[in-house]
Short mmCIF file of C-alpha atoms and ligand atoms in Angstrom, two decimals:
data_model
loop_
_atom_site.label_atom_id
_atom_site.label_comp_id
_atom_site.label_asym_id
_atom_site.label_seq_id
_atom_site.Cartn_x
_atom_site.Cartn_y
_atom_site.Cartn_z
CA MET P 1078 20.21 -42.85 -14.44
CA PHE P 1079 18.66 -46.32 -14.10
CA PRO P 1080 19.11 -48.39 -11.94
CA ILE P 1081 20.04 -45.59 -9.46
CA ARG P 1082 16.88 -43.71 -10.43
CA ARG P 1083 13.66 -45.66 -10.26
CA ASN P 1084 10.79 -43.25 -10.83
CA ARG P 1085 8.20 -45.80 -9.80
CA ARG P 1086 9.32 -45.44 -6.15
CA LEU P 1087 7.26 -42.23 -6.07
CA ARG P 1088 4.17 -44.09 -7.28
CA THR P 1089 4.26 -47.08 -4.95
CA ASN P 1090 1.16 -46.31 -2.87
CA ASP P 1091 -1.48 -43.70 -2.30
CA ALA P 1092 0.40 -41.98 0.53
CA ILE P 1093 3.53 -41.29 -1.47
CA ARG P 1094 1.49 -40.30 -4.52
CA SER P 1095 -0.42 -37.78 -2.39
CA LEU P 1096 2.84 -36.44 -1.01
CA VAL P 1097 4.36 -35.71 -4.41
CA ARG P 1098 1.17 -34.71 -6.24
CA GLU P 1099 1.65 -31.36 -8.00
CA THR P 1100 -1.93 -30.26 -8.58
CA TYR P 1101 -4.86 -30.29 -6.16
CA ILE P 1102 -8.43 -29.36 -6.86
CA THR P 1103 -10.34 -27.45 -4.15
CA PRO P 1104 -13.67 -25.58 -4.05
CA ASN P 1105 -11.64 -22.34 -4.29
CA ASP P 1106 -10.77 -23.15 -7.89
CA PHE P 1107 -14.30 -22.76 -9.20
CA LEU P 1108 -16.55 -20.16 -10.66
CA VAL P 1109 -20.09 -21.54 -11.03
CA PRO P 1110 -22.13 -20.51 -14.10
CA LEU P 1111 -25.83 -20.03 -13.32
CA PHE P 1112 -28.74 -19.65 -15.76
CA VAL P 1113 -31.65 -17.48 -14.67
CA VAL P 1114 -35.20 -17.20 -16.07
CA GLU P 1115 -38.30 -15.13 -15.27
CA GLY P 1116 -41.11 -16.74 -13.31
CA LYS P 1117 -41.71 -18.51 -10.02
CA GLY P 1118 -40.90 -22.00 -8.87
CA ILE P 1119 -38.97 -22.78 -12.03
CA LYS P 1120 -36.09 -25.21 -12.09
CA GLU P 1121 -35.99 -26.54 -15.62
CA GLU P 1122 -33.39 -28.92 -16.92
CA ILE P 1123 -31.52 -27.86 -20.06
CA ALA P 1124 -32.07 -30.59 -22.65
CA SER P 1125 -28.47 -30.74 -23.88
CA MET P 1126 -26.99 -30.25 -20.38
CA PRO P 1127 -28.24 -33.12 -18.17
CA ASN P 1128 -28.59 -32.19 -14.49
CA TYR P 1129 -28.04 -28.49 -15.24
CA TYR P 1130 -30.93 -26.09 -14.79
CA ARG P 1131 -32.40 -22.67 -15.39
CA PHE P 1132 -33.69 -21.14 -12.16
CA SER P 1133 -36.31 -18.50 -11.47
CA LEU P 1134 -35.20 -15.96 -8.87
CA ASP P 1135 -36.95 -17.67 -5.92
CA LEU P 1136 -35.24 -20.99 -6.58
CA LEU P 1137 -31.98 -19.26 -7.46
CA LYS P 1138 -31.87 -18.28 -3.79
CA GLU P 1139 -31.91 -21.92 -2.70
CA GLU P 1140 -29.26 -22.88 -5.25
CA VAL P 1141 -26.95 -20.07 -4.16
CA LYS P 1142 -27.28 -21.07 -0.50
CA LEU P 1143 -26.48 -24.65 -1.44
CA LEU P 1144 -23.38 -23.59 -3.39
CA TRP P 1145 -22.19 -21.49 -0.47
CA SER P 1146 -22.66 -24.40 1.94
CA LEU P 1147 -20.49 -26.52 -0.35
CA GLY P 1148 -17.71 -23.93 -0.22
CA LEU P 1149 -18.36 -22.50 -3.69
CA LYS P 1150 -17.97 -18.75 -3.33
CA SER P 1151 -18.20 -17.30 -6.84
CA VAL P 1152 -20.94 -17.36 -9.44
CA LEU P 1153 -21.15 -16.22 -13.06
CA LEU P 1154 -24.66 -15.13 -14.02
CA PHE P 1155 -26.42 -15.57 -17.37
CA VAL P 1156 -30.04 -14.72 -18.12
CA LYS P 1157 -32.56 -16.09 -20.60
CA VAL P 1158 -34.50 -13.15 -21.95
CA ASP P 1159 -37.99 -13.27 -23.40
CA ASP P 1160 -38.09 -12.77 -27.19
CA SER P 1161 -40.41 -9.79 -26.76
CA LEU P 1162 -37.61 -7.89 -24.99
CA LYS P 1163 -34.96 -8.49 -27.65
CA ASP P 1164 -33.84 -5.87 -30.17
CA ASN P 1165 -30.77 -5.19 -32.31
CA LYS P 1166 -29.09 -2.99 -29.68
CA GLY P 1167 -29.87 -5.22 -26.73
CA THR P 1168 -31.46 -2.27 -24.91
CA GLU P 1169 -32.98 -4.52 -22.25
CA ALA P 1170 -29.43 -5.32 -21.12
CA TRP P 1171 -29.23 -2.07 -19.15
CA ASN P 1172 -32.77 -1.97 -17.83
CA PRO P 1173 -32.14 -1.20 -14.13
CA ASN P 1174 -35.00 -3.55 -13.30
CA GLY P 1175 -34.05 -6.24 -15.83
CA LEU P 1176 -33.71 -9.91 -14.96
CA MET P 1177 -29.91 -9.75 -14.63
CA GLN P 1178 -30.06 -6.72 -12.36
CA ARG P 1179 -32.63 -8.46 -10.14
CA ALA P 1180 -30.60 -11.68 -10.18
CA ILE P 1181 -27.50 -9.83 -8.92
CA LYS P 1182 -29.50 -8.32 -6.06
CA THR P 1183 -31.10 -11.67 -5.26
CA VAL P 1184 -27.75 -13.42 -4.90
CA LYS P 1185 -26.34 -10.62 -2.74
CA GLU P 1186 -29.46 -10.59 -0.59
CA VAL P 1187 -29.31 -14.30 0.35
CA CYS P 1188 -25.55 -14.59 0.34
CA PRO P 1189 -23.69 -11.29 0.75
CA GLY P 1190 -20.32 -13.03 0.68
CA MET P 1191 -20.90 -14.65 -2.69
CA LEU P 1192 -18.76 -13.09 -5.43
CA VAL P 1193 -21.03 -12.13 -8.30
CA MET P 1194 -19.71 -11.96 -11.83
CA THR P 1195 -21.98 -11.19 -14.76
CA ASP P 1196 -21.79 -12.07 -18.42
CA VAL P 1197 -21.49 -8.97 -20.58
CA ALA P 1198 -22.42 -9.51 -24.25
CA LEU P 1199 -25.51 -8.64 -26.22
CA ASP P 1200 -26.44 -12.11 -27.49
CA PRO P 1201 -29.16 -13.07 -24.98
CA TYR P 1202 -30.75 -9.65 -25.63
CA SER P 1203 -30.15 -9.45 -29.38
CA SER P 1204 -33.00 -10.15 -31.78
CA TYR P 1205 -30.31 -11.51 -34.11
CA GLY P 1206 -28.50 -13.64 -31.55
CA HIS P 1207 -25.23 -11.77 -31.94
CA ASP P 1208 -22.89 -10.42 -29.29
CA GLY P 1209 -22.95 -7.04 -31.01
CA ILE P 1210 -25.12 -4.71 -33.03
CA VAL P 1211 -25.78 -5.83 -36.62
CA GLU P 1212 -25.70 -3.30 -39.45
CA GLY P 1213 -25.40 -3.96 -43.18
CA GLY P 1214 -24.59 -7.63 -42.62
CA LYS P 1215 -21.79 -6.84 -40.15
CA ILE P 1216 -21.29 -6.69 -36.41
CA ILE P 1217 -20.33 -3.09 -35.77
CA ASN P 1218 -17.59 -2.74 -33.20
CA ASP P 1219 -17.53 0.71 -31.66
CA ALA P 1220 -21.26 1.20 -31.16
CA THR P 1221 -21.32 -2.25 -29.55
CA VAL P 1222 -18.57 -1.23 -27.13
CA GLU P 1223 -20.73 1.72 -26.03
CA ALA P 1224 -23.63 -0.65 -25.41
CA LEU P 1225 -21.40 -3.04 -23.45
CA ALA P 1226 -20.14 -0.17 -21.29
CA GLU P 1227 -23.74 0.82 -20.56
CA MET P 1228 -24.55 -2.80 -19.71
CA SER P 1229 -21.53 -3.12 -17.43
CA LEU P 1230 -22.42 0.05 -15.56
CA SER P 1231 -25.90 -1.24 -14.99
CA HIS P 1232 -24.58 -4.56 -13.61
CA ALA P 1233 -22.13 -2.74 -11.36
CA GLU P 1234 -24.83 -0.42 -10.07
CA ALA P 1235 -26.98 -3.45 -9.25
CA GLY P 1236 -24.11 -4.83 -7.15
CA ALA P 1237 -21.97 -7.04 -9.39
CA ASP P 1238 -18.41 -7.47 -8.13
CA PHE P 1239 -16.96 -8.25 -11.54
CA VAL P 1240 -18.24 -7.86 -15.06
CA ALA P 1241 -17.16 -10.49 -17.56
CA PRO P 1242 -17.25 -9.31 -21.17
CA SER P 1243 -17.54 -12.37 -23.42
CA ASP P 1244 -18.17 -10.57 -26.71
CA MET P 1245 -14.68 -10.19 -28.27
CA MET P 1246 -15.20 -6.65 -29.62
CA ASP P 1247 -11.99 -4.64 -29.94
CA GLY P 1248 -11.43 -2.03 -27.24
CA ARG P 1249 -14.24 -3.14 -24.98
CA ILE P 1250 -12.06 -3.53 -21.91
CA ILE P 1251 -10.85 0.07 -21.93
CA GLY P 1252 -14.37 1.21 -22.84
CA ILE P 1253 -15.84 -0.59 -19.85
CA ARG P 1254 -13.03 0.41 -17.48
CA GLU P 1255 -13.44 4.09 -18.32
CA ALA P 1256 -17.20 3.94 -17.94
CA LEU P 1257 -16.90 2.28 -14.52
CA ASP P 1258 -14.23 4.70 -13.32
CA GLN P 1259 -16.16 7.76 -14.50
CA SER P 1260 -19.04 6.56 -12.33
CA ASN P 1261 -16.64 6.02 -9.44
CA LEU P 1262 -17.19 2.25 -9.58
CA ILE P 1263 -13.47 1.79 -9.17
CA ASP P 1264 -13.69 -1.42 -7.14
CA VAL P 1265 -15.68 -3.32 -9.73
CA GLY P 1266 -13.34 -5.66 -11.57
CA ILE P 1267 -13.21 -6.95 -15.13
CA MET P 1268 -12.74 -10.58 -16.05
CA SER P 1269 -12.11 -10.49 -19.77
CA TYR P 1270 -12.83 -13.40 -22.04
CA SER P 1271 -9.61 -12.42 -23.78
CA ALA P 1272 -8.89 -15.51 -25.88
CA LYS P 1273 -12.34 -16.71 -26.78
CA TYR P 1274 -12.50 -18.96 -29.81
CA ALA P 1275 -15.30 -19.37 -32.36
CA SER P 1276 -16.13 -22.84 -31.12
CA ALA P 1277 -18.77 -25.43 -31.89
CA PHE P 1278 -18.64 -26.40 -28.22
CA TYR P 1279 -21.02 -23.54 -27.29
CA GLY P 1280 -24.05 -25.30 -28.79
CA PRO P 1281 -25.74 -26.45 -25.54
CA PHE P 1282 -25.25 -22.99 -23.97
CA ARG P 1283 -27.10 -21.39 -26.87
CA ASP P 1284 -29.93 -23.89 -26.28
CA ALA P 1285 -29.93 -22.93 -22.61
CA LEU P 1286 -30.40 -19.23 -23.36
CA ASP P 1287 -32.07 -19.50 -26.75
CA SER P 1288 -29.33 -17.17 -28.01
CA ALA P 1289 -28.03 -18.73 -31.25
CA PRO P 1290 -27.56 -16.44 -34.29
CA VAL P 1291 -30.77 -16.31 -36.31
CA ASP P 1292 -31.00 -17.61 -39.87
CA LEU P 1293 -31.82 -14.41 -41.79
CA ALA P 1294 -30.39 -12.84 -44.92
CA ASP P 1295 -28.01 -10.00 -44.03
CA VAL P 1296 -27.22 -11.44 -40.59
CA PRO P 1297 -23.93 -13.32 -40.20
CA LYS P 1298 -24.58 -17.03 -39.57
CA ASP P 1299 -21.72 -17.44 -37.13
CA LYS P 1300 -19.48 -15.46 -34.78
CA LYS P 1301 -16.24 -15.88 -36.72
CA SER P 1302 -15.82 -12.16 -37.45
CA TYR P 1303 -15.29 -11.50 -33.73
CA GLN P 1304 -14.45 -14.73 -31.90
CA MET P 1305 -11.00 -16.18 -32.65
CA ASP P 1306 -10.05 -18.72 -35.29
CA PHE P 1307 -9.33 -21.99 -33.47
CA ALA P 1308 -6.26 -22.52 -35.64
CA ASN P 1309 -4.45 -19.58 -34.02
CA ARG P 1310 -2.07 -19.51 -31.10
CA ASP P 1311 0.04 -16.32 -31.35
CA GLU P 1312 -3.11 -14.30 -31.67
CA ALA P 1313 -4.20 -15.41 -28.19
CA ILE P 1314 -1.12 -13.76 -26.72
CA LYS P 1315 -1.83 -10.54 -28.59
CA GLU P 1316 -5.48 -10.48 -27.46
CA THR P 1317 -4.53 -11.19 -23.86
CA GLU P 1318 -1.77 -8.60 -23.76
CA MET P 1319 -4.08 -5.91 -25.11
CA ASP P 1320 -6.79 -6.75 -22.59
CA ILE P 1321 -4.33 -6.58 -19.71
CA ASN P 1322 -3.09 -3.21 -20.97
CA GLU P 1323 -6.67 -1.99 -21.25
CA GLY P 1324 -7.30 -2.89 -17.61
CA ALA P 1325 -8.49 -6.50 -17.38
CA ASP P 1326 -8.01 -7.84 -13.83
CA ILE P 1327 -8.51 -11.46 -14.83
CA VAL P 1328 -8.07 -12.93 -18.31
CA MET P 1329 -9.63 -16.05 -19.76
CA VAL P 1330 -9.17 -18.81 -22.28
CA LYS P 1331 -12.32 -20.44 -23.63
CA PRO P 1332 -13.16 -23.29 -24.29
CA GLY P 1333 -11.02 -25.44 -22.00
CA LEU P 1334 -9.81 -28.87 -22.98
CA CYS P 1335 -9.00 -28.29 -26.64
CA TYR P 1336 -7.11 -25.11 -25.73
CA LEU P 1337 -4.73 -26.11 -22.97
CA ASP P 1338 -1.70 -25.19 -25.09
CA ILE P 1339 -3.06 -21.63 -25.13
CA VAL P 1340 -3.60 -21.76 -21.37
CA ARG P 1341 0.03 -22.65 -20.77
CA ASP P 1342 1.27 -20.01 -23.23
CA ILE P 1343 -0.66 -17.32 -21.41
CA LYS P 1344 0.38 -18.60 -17.98
CA ASN P 1345 4.02 -18.43 -19.06
CA ASN P 1346 3.69 -14.94 -20.55
CA PHE P 1347 1.65 -12.92 -18.04
CA ASN P 1348 1.34 -12.48 -14.32
CA VAL P 1349 -2.38 -12.00 -13.94
CA PRO P 1350 -4.98 -14.50 -12.73
CA LEU P 1351 -6.04 -16.77 -15.57
CA ALA P 1352 -9.50 -18.29 -15.85
CA VAL P 1353 -10.43 -21.19 -18.10
CA TYR P 1354 -14.02 -21.85 -19.15
CA GLN P 1355 -14.84 -25.51 -19.49
CA VAL P 1356 -17.83 -24.88 -21.72
CA SER P 1357 -21.26 -26.38 -22.22
CA GLY P 1358 -20.25 -28.74 -25.04
CA GLU P 1359 -17.47 -30.20 -22.91
CA TYR P 1360 -20.00 -30.82 -20.15
CA ALA P 1361 -22.50 -32.35 -22.57
CA MET P 1362 -19.94 -34.72 -24.09
CA LEU P 1363 -19.00 -36.29 -20.79
CA LYS P 1364 -22.59 -36.49 -19.54
CA ALA P 1365 -23.63 -38.25 -22.76
CA ALA P 1366 -20.77 -40.74 -22.70
CA ALA P 1367 -21.37 -41.47 -19.03
CA GLU P 1368 -25.11 -41.99 -19.62
CA LYS P 1369 -24.21 -44.61 -22.19
CA GLY P 1370 -21.87 -46.24 -19.72
CA TRP P 1371 -18.91 -45.60 -22.00
CA LEU P 1372 -16.93 -43.39 -19.60
CA ASP P 1373 -16.62 -43.28 -15.81
CA HIS P 1374 -18.18 -39.86 -15.13
CA ASP P 1375 -16.43 -38.93 -11.90
CA ALA P 1376 -13.02 -40.23 -12.87
CA VAL P 1377 -13.03 -38.45 -16.21
CA MET P 1378 -14.41 -35.26 -14.67
CA MET P 1379 -11.58 -35.14 -12.13
CA GLU P 1380 -8.99 -35.90 -14.80
CA GLN P 1381 -10.34 -33.04 -16.90
CA VAL P 1382 -10.52 -30.34 -14.24
CA THR P 1383 -7.10 -31.36 -12.91
CA ALA P 1384 -5.67 -31.12 -16.43
CA ILE P 1385 -7.11 -27.62 -16.79
CA LYS P 1386 -5.50 -26.52 -13.53
CA ARG P 1387 -2.21 -28.27 -14.33
CA ALA P 1388 -2.11 -26.44 -17.68
CA GLY P 1389 -2.15 -23.14 -15.78
CA ALA P 1390 -5.70 -22.17 -14.83
CA ASP P 1391 -6.04 -20.23 -11.59
CA ILE P 1392 -9.83 -20.21 -11.92
CA ILE P 1393 -12.07 -22.81 -13.58
CA ALA P 1394 -15.52 -21.79 -14.74
CA SER P 1395 -17.30 -25.11 -14.96
CA TYR P 1396 -20.74 -26.70 -14.94
CA PHE P 1397 -19.08 -29.57 -13.06
CA ALA P 1398 -18.20 -27.37 -10.04
CA LYS P 1399 -20.92 -28.77 -7.80
CA ASP P 1400 -20.31 -32.37 -8.89
CA VAL P 1401 -16.59 -31.97 -8.20
CA VAL P 1402 -17.04 -30.45 -4.77
CA LYS P 1403 -19.58 -33.07 -3.74
CA LEU P 1404 -17.10 -35.74 -4.79
CA LEU P 1405 -14.29 -34.06 -2.85
CA ASN P 1406 -16.49 -34.01 0.25
CA LYS P 1407 -17.34 -37.72 0.05
C1 LIG R 2875 -22.09 -15.18 -24.74
C2 LIG R 2875 -21.45 -16.39 -24.19
C3 LIG R 2875 -21.37 -17.67 -24.77
C4 LIG R 2875 -20.79 -18.49 -23.82
C5 LIG R 2875 -20.53 -17.70 -22.69
N1 LIG R 2875 -20.93 -16.40 -22.95
C6 LIG R 2875 -21.86 -18.17 -26.07
C7 LIG R 2875 -21.29 -17.63 -27.32
O1 LIG R 2875 -20.34 -16.88 -27.32
O2 LIG R 2875 -21.87 -17.95 -28.35
C8 LIG R 2875 -20.56 -19.96 -23.98
C9 LIG R 2875 -20.51 -20.75 -22.71
C10 LIG R 2875 -20.68 -22.22 -22.87
O3 LIG R 2875 -20.77 -22.78 -23.98
O4 LIG R 2875 -20.70 -22.87 -21.83
N2 LIG R 2875 -21.30 -14.33 -25.46
#
């Protein structure tokens, strides 16, 4: 009780603050999302994601080496697929010589130690821009799970260490686990996007991959029939518990900042590694405000990633990973 207790003693100077600080950010916290395109010599900036790029495979090599030199040891791959290769079933997703499969091999070739995770969902391959197969105005669950299992196998065979299903179909974790195990790919892990919300923060990502749902009659306009309602909290526990029981090695909450209550709930309920995805819209917001001079970019970035870790994240998937690590190394 005051005046015996004076809490400000522990905030007097930088040395004591460092000594009692509860949360530290290191390069080991990050999973780096990477966008890949066909072609040569391509490094194109994504309009709604300043200083974030799509790379062709040759330049992806340079980027991966740079990440490794900065101490960033895990990447999460996404591909932008040509419209001519898209169909309702996302068949191109398991082409053994598809862009994703070549991207996995490219990363492993230049940097064998780099952990490679791959996004598993049909949207970049879907002519309708949905994470699943569309039939009669609906996203059909079980046939989609079969497609996702096929896709996961193909990623694993190309050398992925982890597959990361981001689609939110029911039963996809067990479907994928069984498919991997039947092919004796027992060491390939699953990072499940277990509590993924139907969020407006994914806008810039859909620009990056040209993967937004199309505006056609008989095609749902949004992803609300599979991604979670952002008003719900208990449901996140149920989703996460089921994914763990189905064999998820790592679970995830997505997006990040608006969902830190969910992050803490899950951290308190389960003993598995928890990833948080600080998504494209969160990145875009800070970049835009900083460009205007309204926010201090680096200070706000560090506050945000620290808050995500403090809330309970063991892993942070973030477009800021490189910026953060460069700042830490300064
Ligand atoms: C694909 C997928 C999305 C994101 C990751 N995987 C988009 C979506 O679900 O519509 C979003 C990532 C971001 O916004 O940074 N299923």
